[in-house]
């Protein structure tokens, strides 16, 4: 396929693959640890260089990822690939450190409703919980990402004001995080909203060079929103192989933007990703067979119909 570049877009985009974490955390089926390890190895083999592997959260809250230690002990860590994990508190950090992790992500909410449901805390309490996690992680030389969920809308509170997101985002970055991922947990954002939020964050001192975008595709806006973010200078995009996933604590959160759909658009624009699309789509078909349902990715479906 020829590339048709557009002006003002980056030459290269880093894909932050979240399938093994955000994808599998929301599947009814609990995938055996050997299949998770194979999934991660195949994603690395398809050229992904940042693969969010799992979460060190309470196993009762997310039983699908209760095998985090076992997974980290058995999976292959490929040269040059980063394997961040989600960590909500110091207990999670201790578990991650014991597993030899070098990158973590803390995850806050822009709304009180989701902070309560996802972390059993108010926003203030959750930031208090993260402060020692980020501090100790940095002392140990770890790279720390922060997520802010419900950055566009919230199923309980409706549209989330931009200032409210910026306020939580700045507090998270002030803790010492290196990157902030803007989570459209329920997929309601639209491109102008994305541009407005990134503009407000830039004005508040959190520029596009420290931002990533994390779109769920509930309303079919994820690719349009990604393009808007790229136009604002963002070069890190989260996506999930095959479009699997959601969030167990947010009703109406569907799968993330599918990595294959993202790669199709980026390669069409002449933007490098390092990803081998046929290999990736084959991996998603393989995982879909294990999950017992077809991949929701349009690109995976289109490529499959040609086989
Ligand atoms: P809590 O019940 O308030 O925990 O849960 P606690 O601090 O009161 O501790 C209670 C017990 O849990 C204690 O044990 C702790 O040791 C234990 P006890 O003394 O009673 O025997 N405990 C742990 N055990 C293992 N690992 C841990 C851990 N922490 C405490 N890390 C907590 C608070 C934060 C733990 C809980 O709410 C939790 O695990 N939440 C995670 C929810 C989650 O993973 N959600 C999905 C990820 S977020 C997402 O998907 C959004 C995102 O994709 C972006 C977007 O789309 O917007 C990132
Ligand atoms: Mg998510």
Short mmCIF file of C-alpha atoms and ligand atoms in Angstrom, two decimals:
data_model
loop_
_atom_site.label_atom_id
_atom_site.label_comp_id
_atom_site.label_asym_id
_atom_site.label_seq_id
_atom_site.Cartn_x
_atom_site.Cartn_y
_atom_site.Cartn_z
CA UNK A 1 0.00 0.00 0.00
CA UNK A 2 1.36 3.47 -0.87
CA UNK A 3 1.77 6.05 1.85
CA UNK A 4 0.06 9.41 1.56
CA UNK A 5 1.60 11.62 4.24
CA UNK A 6 -0.18 14.61 5.72
CA UNK A 7 1.66 17.67 6.92
CA UNK A 8 2.20 18.31 10.60
CA UNK A 9 2.26 14.69 11.73
CA UNK A 10 5.17 12.85 13.41
CA UNK A 11 7.49 10.58 11.39
CA UNK A 12 7.27 7.84 13.96
CA UNK A 13 4.71 6.81 16.58
CA UNK A 14 5.39 4.65 19.62
CA UNK A 15 2.58 2.19 20.16
CA UNK A 16 1.95 1.36 23.81
CA UNK A 17 0.34 -2.07 23.47
CA UNK A 18 -2.18 -2.73 26.25
CA UNK A 19 -3.80 -5.98 25.04
CA UNK A 20 -2.33 -8.30 27.68
CA UNK A 21 -3.42 -5.92 30.45
CA UNK A 22 -6.38 -3.75 29.43
CA UNK A 23 -7.52 -6.38 26.95
CA UNK A 24 -7.38 -9.49 29.05
CA UNK A 25 -8.49 -7.84 32.34
CA UNK A 26 -11.98 -7.51 30.92
CA UNK A 27 -12.43 -10.87 29.28
CA UNK A 28 -14.84 -13.24 31.00
CA UNK A 29 -12.53 -16.14 30.28
CA UNK A 30 -9.42 -16.39 32.39
CA UNK A 31 -6.66 -17.02 29.89
CA UNK A 32 -4.08 -19.60 31.02
CA UNK A 33 -0.73 -18.11 31.96
CA UNK A 34 1.09 -20.00 29.18
CA UNK A 35 -1.23 -18.40 26.58
CA UNK A 36 -0.61 -14.96 28.07
CA UNK A 37 3.13 -15.52 27.84
CA UNK A 38 2.79 -16.65 24.23
CA UNK A 39 0.58 -13.64 23.43
CA UNK A 40 3.23 -11.27 24.79
CA UNK A 41 6.04 -13.07 22.94
CA UNK A 42 4.10 -12.91 19.68
CA UNK A 43 3.37 -9.19 20.15
CA UNK A 44 7.11 -8.55 20.61
CA UNK A 45 7.84 -10.68 17.56
CA UNK A 46 5.37 -8.56 15.56
CA UNK A 47 7.51 -5.51 16.36
CA UNK A 48 5.77 -3.95 19.38
CA UNK A 49 8.33 -2.39 21.70
CA UNK A 50 6.17 -1.38 24.67
CA UNK A 51 3.85 -4.10 25.93
CA UNK A 52 1.84 -3.52 29.11
CA UNK A 53 2.08 -7.01 30.54
CA UNK A 54 -0.25 -7.19 33.56
CA UNK A 55 -1.32 -5.46 36.80
CA UNK A 56 -0.21 -5.88 40.40
CA UNK A 57 -3.65 -4.97 41.73
CA UNK A 58 -5.74 -6.81 44.28
CA UNK A 59 -6.43 -10.28 42.80
CA UNK A 60 -10.04 -10.15 44.01
CA UNK A 61 -10.61 -6.90 42.12
CA UNK A 62 -9.21 -8.24 38.84
CA UNK A 63 -9.07 -12.05 38.97
CA UNK A 64 -8.09 -12.20 35.28
CA UNK A 65 -4.66 -10.81 36.21
CA UNK A 66 -4.18 -12.66 39.52
CA UNK A 67 -1.34 -14.63 37.95
CA UNK A 68 0.93 -11.55 37.54
CA UNK A 69 3.90 -13.07 39.41
CA UNK A 70 3.65 -16.35 37.55
CA UNK A 71 3.39 -14.57 34.21
CA UNK A 72 6.42 -12.37 34.88
CA UNK A 73 8.41 -15.42 36.01
CA UNK A 74 7.59 -17.48 32.93
CA UNK A 75 7.36 -15.01 30.03
CA UNK A 76 10.33 -14.20 27.81
CA UNK A 77 11.53 -10.60 28.02
CA UNK A 78 12.82 -9.70 24.57
CA UNK A 79 15.80 -7.38 24.13
CA UNK A 80 14.75 -3.74 23.62
CA UNK A 81 11.13 -4.32 24.69
CA UNK A 82 9.61 -2.52 27.67
CA UNK A 83 7.04 -4.37 29.78
CA UNK A 84 5.26 -1.86 32.06
CA UNK A 85 2.74 -3.08 34.64
CA UNK A 86 -0.05 -1.32 36.54
CA UNK A 87 0.61 -0.64 40.20
CA UNK A 88 -1.97 1.08 42.44
CA UNK A 89 -0.20 1.12 45.79
CA UNK A 90 2.96 0.19 47.71
CA UNK A 91 1.86 -3.43 48.03
CA UNK A 92 1.65 -3.54 44.24
CA UNK A 93 5.04 -1.86 43.91
CA UNK A 94 6.66 -4.42 46.23
CA UNK A 95 5.22 -7.20 44.08
CA UNK A 96 6.41 -5.52 40.87
CA UNK A 97 9.93 -4.95 42.25
CA UNK A 98 10.14 -8.58 43.35
CA UNK A 99 9.30 -9.56 39.75
CA UNK A 100 12.15 -7.49 38.32
CA UNK A 101 9.95 -4.86 36.70
CA UNK A 102 11.56 -1.64 35.40
CA UNK A 103 8.47 0.31 34.27
CA UNK A 104 5.23 0.90 36.14
CA UNK A 105 2.02 2.85 35.68
CA UNK A 106 -0.16 4.37 38.37
CA UNK A 107 -3.77 5.07 37.44
CA UNK A 108 -5.89 7.95 38.69
CA UNK A 109 -9.36 9.14 37.80
CA UNK A 110 -10.52 12.61 36.81
CA UNK A 111 -13.83 11.90 38.56
CA UNK A 112 -14.73 11.03 42.15
CA UNK A 113 -17.24 8.37 41.03
CA UNK A 114 -14.66 6.31 39.17
CA UNK A 115 -11.91 6.88 41.78
CA UNK A 116 -14.27 5.30 44.32
CA UNK A 117 -15.29 2.40 42.09
CA UNK A 118 -11.86 1.61 40.69
CA UNK A 119 -9.58 2.36 43.64
CA UNK A 120 -11.92 2.49 46.64
CA UNK A 121 -10.59 6.00 47.30
CA UNK A 122 -11.41 9.67 46.73
CA UNK A 123 -9.23 11.46 44.19
CA UNK A 124 -7.22 13.04 47.03
CA UNK A 125 -6.81 9.70 48.78
CA UNK A 126 -5.70 8.01 45.58
CA UNK A 127 -3.06 10.68 44.95
CA UNK A 128 -1.86 10.17 48.55
CA UNK A 129 -1.67 6.45 47.80
CA UNK A 130 0.38 7.07 44.62
CA UNK A 131 2.87 9.55 46.14
CA UNK A 132 5.07 6.97 47.92
CA UNK A 133 4.67 4.56 45.00
CA UNK A 134 6.09 7.08 42.52
CA UNK A 135 8.75 8.24 45.01
CA UNK A 136 10.01 4.76 45.78
CA UNK A 137 9.74 3.67 42.15
CA UNK A 138 11.98 6.53 41.07
CA UNK A 139 14.47 5.85 43.87
CA UNK A 140 14.69 2.34 42.44
CA UNK A 141 15.32 3.70 38.94
CA UNK A 142 11.91 2.75 37.54
CA UNK A 143 10.17 4.66 34.74
CA UNK A 144 6.69 5.79 35.80
CA UNK A 145 3.67 6.44 33.63
CA UNK A 146 0.43 7.91 34.99
CA UNK A 147 -3.02 7.36 33.60
CA UNK A 148 -5.90 9.72 34.08
CA UNK A 149 -9.15 7.88 33.41
CA UNK A 150 -12.51 9.44 32.50
CA UNK A 151 -10.63 12.27 30.81
CA UNK A 152 -13.59 13.05 28.52
CA UNK A 153 -16.74 11.59 30.02
CA UNK A 154 -17.85 9.45 32.92
CA UNK A 155 -20.82 7.05 32.96
CA UNK A 156 -22.02 8.36 36.34
CA UNK A 157 -21.12 12.06 36.07
CA UNK A 158 -21.51 12.78 32.34
CA UNK A 159 -19.11 15.08 30.50
CA UNK A 160 -15.97 15.81 32.49
CA UNK A 161 -14.81 19.45 32.47
CA UNK A 162 -11.37 19.99 30.90
CA UNK A 163 -10.17 21.94 33.99
CA UNK A 164 -11.01 18.98 36.23
CA UNK A 165 -8.83 16.66 34.10
CA UNK A 166 -6.00 19.19 33.96
CA UNK A 167 -6.05 19.59 37.74
CA UNK A 168 -5.65 15.83 38.38
CA UNK A 169 -3.12 15.53 35.54
CA UNK A 170 -0.88 18.27 36.92
CA UNK A 171 -0.99 16.76 40.42
CA UNK A 172 0.01 13.37 38.98
CA UNK A 173 2.90 14.81 37.01
CA UNK A 174 4.02 16.79 40.07
CA UNK A 175 4.47 13.47 41.87
CA UNK A 176 7.30 12.75 39.41
CA UNK A 177 5.69 10.71 36.64
CA UNK A 178 7.37 10.83 33.22
CA UNK A 179 4.39 10.28 30.97
CA UNK A 180 0.67 10.94 31.21
CA UNK A 181 -1.81 8.83 29.30
CA UNK A 182 -5.23 10.41 28.72
CA UNK A 183 -7.83 7.69 29.16
CA UNK A 184 -11.11 7.96 27.31
CA UNK A 185 -12.36 5.03 29.37
CA UNK A 186 -15.87 4.98 27.88
CA UNK A 187 -14.95 6.22 24.41
CA UNK A 188 -17.14 9.32 24.28
CA UNK A 189 -14.51 11.89 23.27
CA UNK A 190 -14.47 13.60 19.88
CA UNK A 191 -11.55 15.20 18.01
CA UNK A 192 -12.23 18.83 19.00
CA UNK A 193 -12.50 17.78 22.64
CA UNK A 194 -9.14 15.97 22.36
CA UNK A 195 -7.54 19.08 20.86
CA UNK A 196 -9.00 21.28 23.60
CA UNK A 197 -7.77 19.01 26.38
CA UNK A 198 -4.25 18.72 24.97
CA UNK A 199 -4.17 22.50 24.48
CA UNK A 200 -5.23 23.08 28.10
CA UNK A 201 -2.64 20.59 29.37
CA UNK A 202 0.08 22.27 27.32
CA UNK A 203 -0.89 25.62 28.84
CA UNK A 204 -0.70 24.05 32.29
CA UNK A 205 2.85 22.86 31.59
CA UNK A 206 2.20 19.27 30.50
CA UNK A 207 3.22 19.37 26.84
CA UNK A 208 2.53 16.85 24.08
CA UNK A 209 6.05 15.40 24.45
CA UNK A 210 4.94 13.96 27.83
CA UNK A 211 1.48 12.85 26.74
CA UNK A 212 0.04 9.61 25.42
CA UNK A 213 -3.55 8.95 24.36
CA UNK A 214 -5.62 5.94 25.39
CA UNK A 215 -8.84 5.68 23.46
CA UNK A 216 -11.57 3.11 23.84
CA UNK A 217 -13.61 2.75 20.67
CA UNK A 218 -17.12 2.59 22.15
CA UNK A 219 -18.52 5.33 19.92
CA UNK A 220 -16.23 4.66 16.94
CA UNK A 221 -14.19 7.82 17.57
CA UNK A 222 -10.84 6.31 18.53
CA UNK A 223 -9.02 6.72 15.20
CA UNK A 224 -10.35 10.22 14.56
CA UNK A 225 -9.32 11.17 18.08
CA UNK A 226 -5.88 9.67 17.54
CA UNK A 227 -5.38 11.74 14.40
CA UNK A 228 -6.39 14.86 16.33
CA UNK A 229 -3.85 14.03 19.05
CA UNK A 230 -1.09 13.43 16.49
CA UNK A 231 -1.82 16.84 14.98
CA UNK A 232 -1.24 18.31 18.46
CA UNK A 233 2.22 16.68 18.62
CA UNK A 234 1.45 13.51 20.59
CA UNK A 235 3.66 10.58 19.48
CA UNK A 236 2.66 7.82 21.94
CA UNK A 237 -0.62 6.00 21.30
CA UNK A 238 -2.11 3.19 23.39
CA UNK A 239 -3.95 0.39 21.63
CA UNK A 240 -4.90 -3.22 22.13
CA UNK A 241 -4.13 -6.03 19.69
CA UNK A 242 -7.34 -7.17 18.05
CA UNK A 243 -9.30 -4.46 19.92
CA UNK A 244 -9.91 -6.67 22.94
CA UNK A 245 -10.60 -5.18 26.36
CA UNK A 246 -12.47 -2.61 28.39
CA UNK A 247 -12.56 -1.86 32.09
CA UNK A 248 -14.23 -4.08 34.70
CA UNK A 249 -15.13 -1.06 36.86
CA UNK A 250 -16.62 1.21 34.17
CA UNK A 251 -19.92 0.16 32.68
CA UNK A 252 -20.05 0.69 28.89
CA UNK A 253 -16.27 0.61 28.42
CA UNK A 254 -15.62 -1.52 25.33
CA UNK A 255 -12.35 -2.55 23.80
CA UNK A 256 -9.50 -0.19 23.19
CA UNK A 257 -8.62 1.13 19.77
CA UNK A 258 -7.36 -1.97 17.94
CA UNK A 259 -3.62 -1.93 17.27
CA UNK A 260 -4.18 -3.24 13.74
CA UNK A 261 -6.62 -0.39 12.93
CA UNK A 262 -4.10 2.12 14.30
CA UNK A 263 -1.21 0.60 12.34
CA UNK A 264 -3.24 0.59 9.12
CA UNK A 265 -3.86 4.34 9.45
CA UNK A 266 -0.31 5.19 10.54
CA UNK A 267 1.34 3.19 7.76
CA UNK A 268 -1.09 4.74 5.26
CA UNK A 269 0.15 8.13 6.44
CA UNK A 270 3.78 7.02 6.04
CA UNK A 271 4.32 7.04 9.82
CA UNK A 272 6.73 4.38 11.09
CA UNK A 273 5.65 2.02 13.86
CA UNK A 274 8.02 -0.93 13.48
CA UNK A 275 5.00 -3.26 13.46
CA UNK A 276 4.58 -6.16 11.03
CA UNK A 277 0.82 -5.97 10.40
CA UNK A 278 0.20 -9.50 9.03
CA UNK A 279 2.08 -11.02 11.97
CA UNK A 280 0.11 -8.90 14.42
CA UNK A 281 -3.25 -9.75 12.83
CA UNK A 282 -2.36 -13.46 12.94
CA UNK A 283 -1.62 -13.08 16.67
CA UNK A 284 -5.00 -11.42 17.26
CA UNK A 285 -6.78 -14.19 15.35
CA UNK A 286 -4.95 -16.74 17.47
CA UNK A 287 -6.00 -14.93 20.68
CA UNK A 288 -9.59 -14.53 19.43
CA UNK A 289 -9.77 -18.32 18.99
CA UNK A 290 -8.65 -18.73 22.60
CA UNK A 291 -11.23 -16.20 23.79
CA UNK A 292 -13.91 -17.92 21.74
CA UNK A 293 -15.11 -14.81 19.90
CA UNK A 294 -14.01 -13.00 16.73
CA UNK A 295 -11.70 -10.00 17.01
CA UNK A 296 -13.66 -6.72 16.95
CA UNK A 297 -10.84 -5.08 14.93
CA UNK A 298 -12.04 -4.01 11.47
CA UNK A 299 -8.56 -4.51 10.02
CA UNK A 300 -8.22 -8.01 11.50
CA UNK A 301 -11.62 -8.90 10.00
CA UNK A 302 -10.76 -7.39 6.61
CA UNK A 303 -7.40 -9.14 6.41
CA UNK A 304 -8.98 -12.45 7.52
CA UNK A 305 -11.56 -12.32 4.74
CA UNK A 306 -8.70 -12.18 2.21
CA UNK A 307 -6.97 -15.31 3.56
P1 LIG B 1 -8.80 -1.82 49.00
O1 LIG B 1 -9.79 -2.90 49.23
O2 LIG B 1 -9.14 -0.43 49.42
O3 LIG B 1 -7.39 -2.25 49.59
O4 LIG B 1 -8.48 -1.82 47.45
P2 LIG B 1 -6.72 -1.96 50.99
O5 LIG B 1 -5.61 -1.00 50.77
O6 LIG B 1 -7.78 -1.61 52.00
O7 LIG B 1 -6.13 -3.39 51.37
C1 LIG B 1 -7.02 -4.50 51.62
C2 LIG B 1 -6.28 -5.81 51.46
O8 LIG B 1 -5.87 -5.95 50.10
C3 LIG B 1 -5.00 -5.91 52.28
O9 LIG B 1 -4.89 -7.28 52.67
C4 LIG B 1 -3.90 -5.60 51.30
O10 LIG B 1 -2.65 -6.21 51.58
C5 LIG B 1 -4.47 -6.20 50.03
P3 LIG B 1 -5.26 -7.74 54.15
O11 LIG B 1 -4.34 -6.93 55.04
O12 LIG B 1 -6.72 -7.39 54.32
O13 LIG B 1 -4.99 -9.23 54.10
N1 LIG B 1 -3.93 -5.50 48.87
C6 LIG B 1 -3.27 -6.07 47.84
N2 LIG B 1 -2.99 -7.35 47.54
C7 LIG B 1 -2.29 -7.57 46.40
N3 LIG B 1 -1.87 -6.59 45.57
C8 LIG B 1 -2.16 -5.32 45.83
C9 LIG B 1 -2.89 -5.02 47.00
N4 LIG B 1 -3.34 -3.87 47.52
C10 LIG B 1 -3.96 -4.17 48.67
N5 LIG B 1 -1.75 -4.35 45.01
C11 LIG B 1 -6.98 -1.37 45.63
C12 LIG B 1 -7.62 -0.83 46.88
C13 LIG B 1 -6.29 -0.20 44.94
C14 LIG B 1 -5.99 -2.44 46.00
C15 LIG B 1 -8.11 -1.98 44.73
O14 LIG B 1 -9.08 -0.99 44.54
C16 LIG B 1 -7.61 -2.42 43.37
O15 LIG B 1 -6.85 -3.39 43.26
N6 LIG B 1 -8.06 -1.74 42.28
C17 LIG B 1 -7.60 -2.05 40.95
C18 LIG B 1 -8.73 -1.88 39.95
C19 LIG B 1 -8.22 -2.11 38.57
O16 LIG B 1 -7.20 -2.78 38.34
N7 LIG B 1 -8.93 -1.56 37.56
C20 LIG B 1 -8.57 -1.70 36.18
C21 LIG B 1 -7.35 -0.91 35.80
S1 LIG B 1 -7.70 0.81 35.48
C22 LIG B 1 -8.19 0.86 33.82
O17 LIG B 1 -8.41 -0.16 33.23
C23 LIG B 1 -8.24 2.19 33.13
C24 LIG B 1 -7.08 2.41 32.15
O18 LIG B 1 -7.06 1.42 31.15
C25 LIG B 1 -7.19 3.80 31.49
C26 LIG B 1 -8.58 4.09 30.92
O19 LIG B 1 -9.06 3.34 30.07
O20 LIG B 1 -9.14 5.09 31.38
C27 LIG B 1 -5.73 2.35 32.88
MG1 LIG B 2 -8.30 1.44 29.36
#
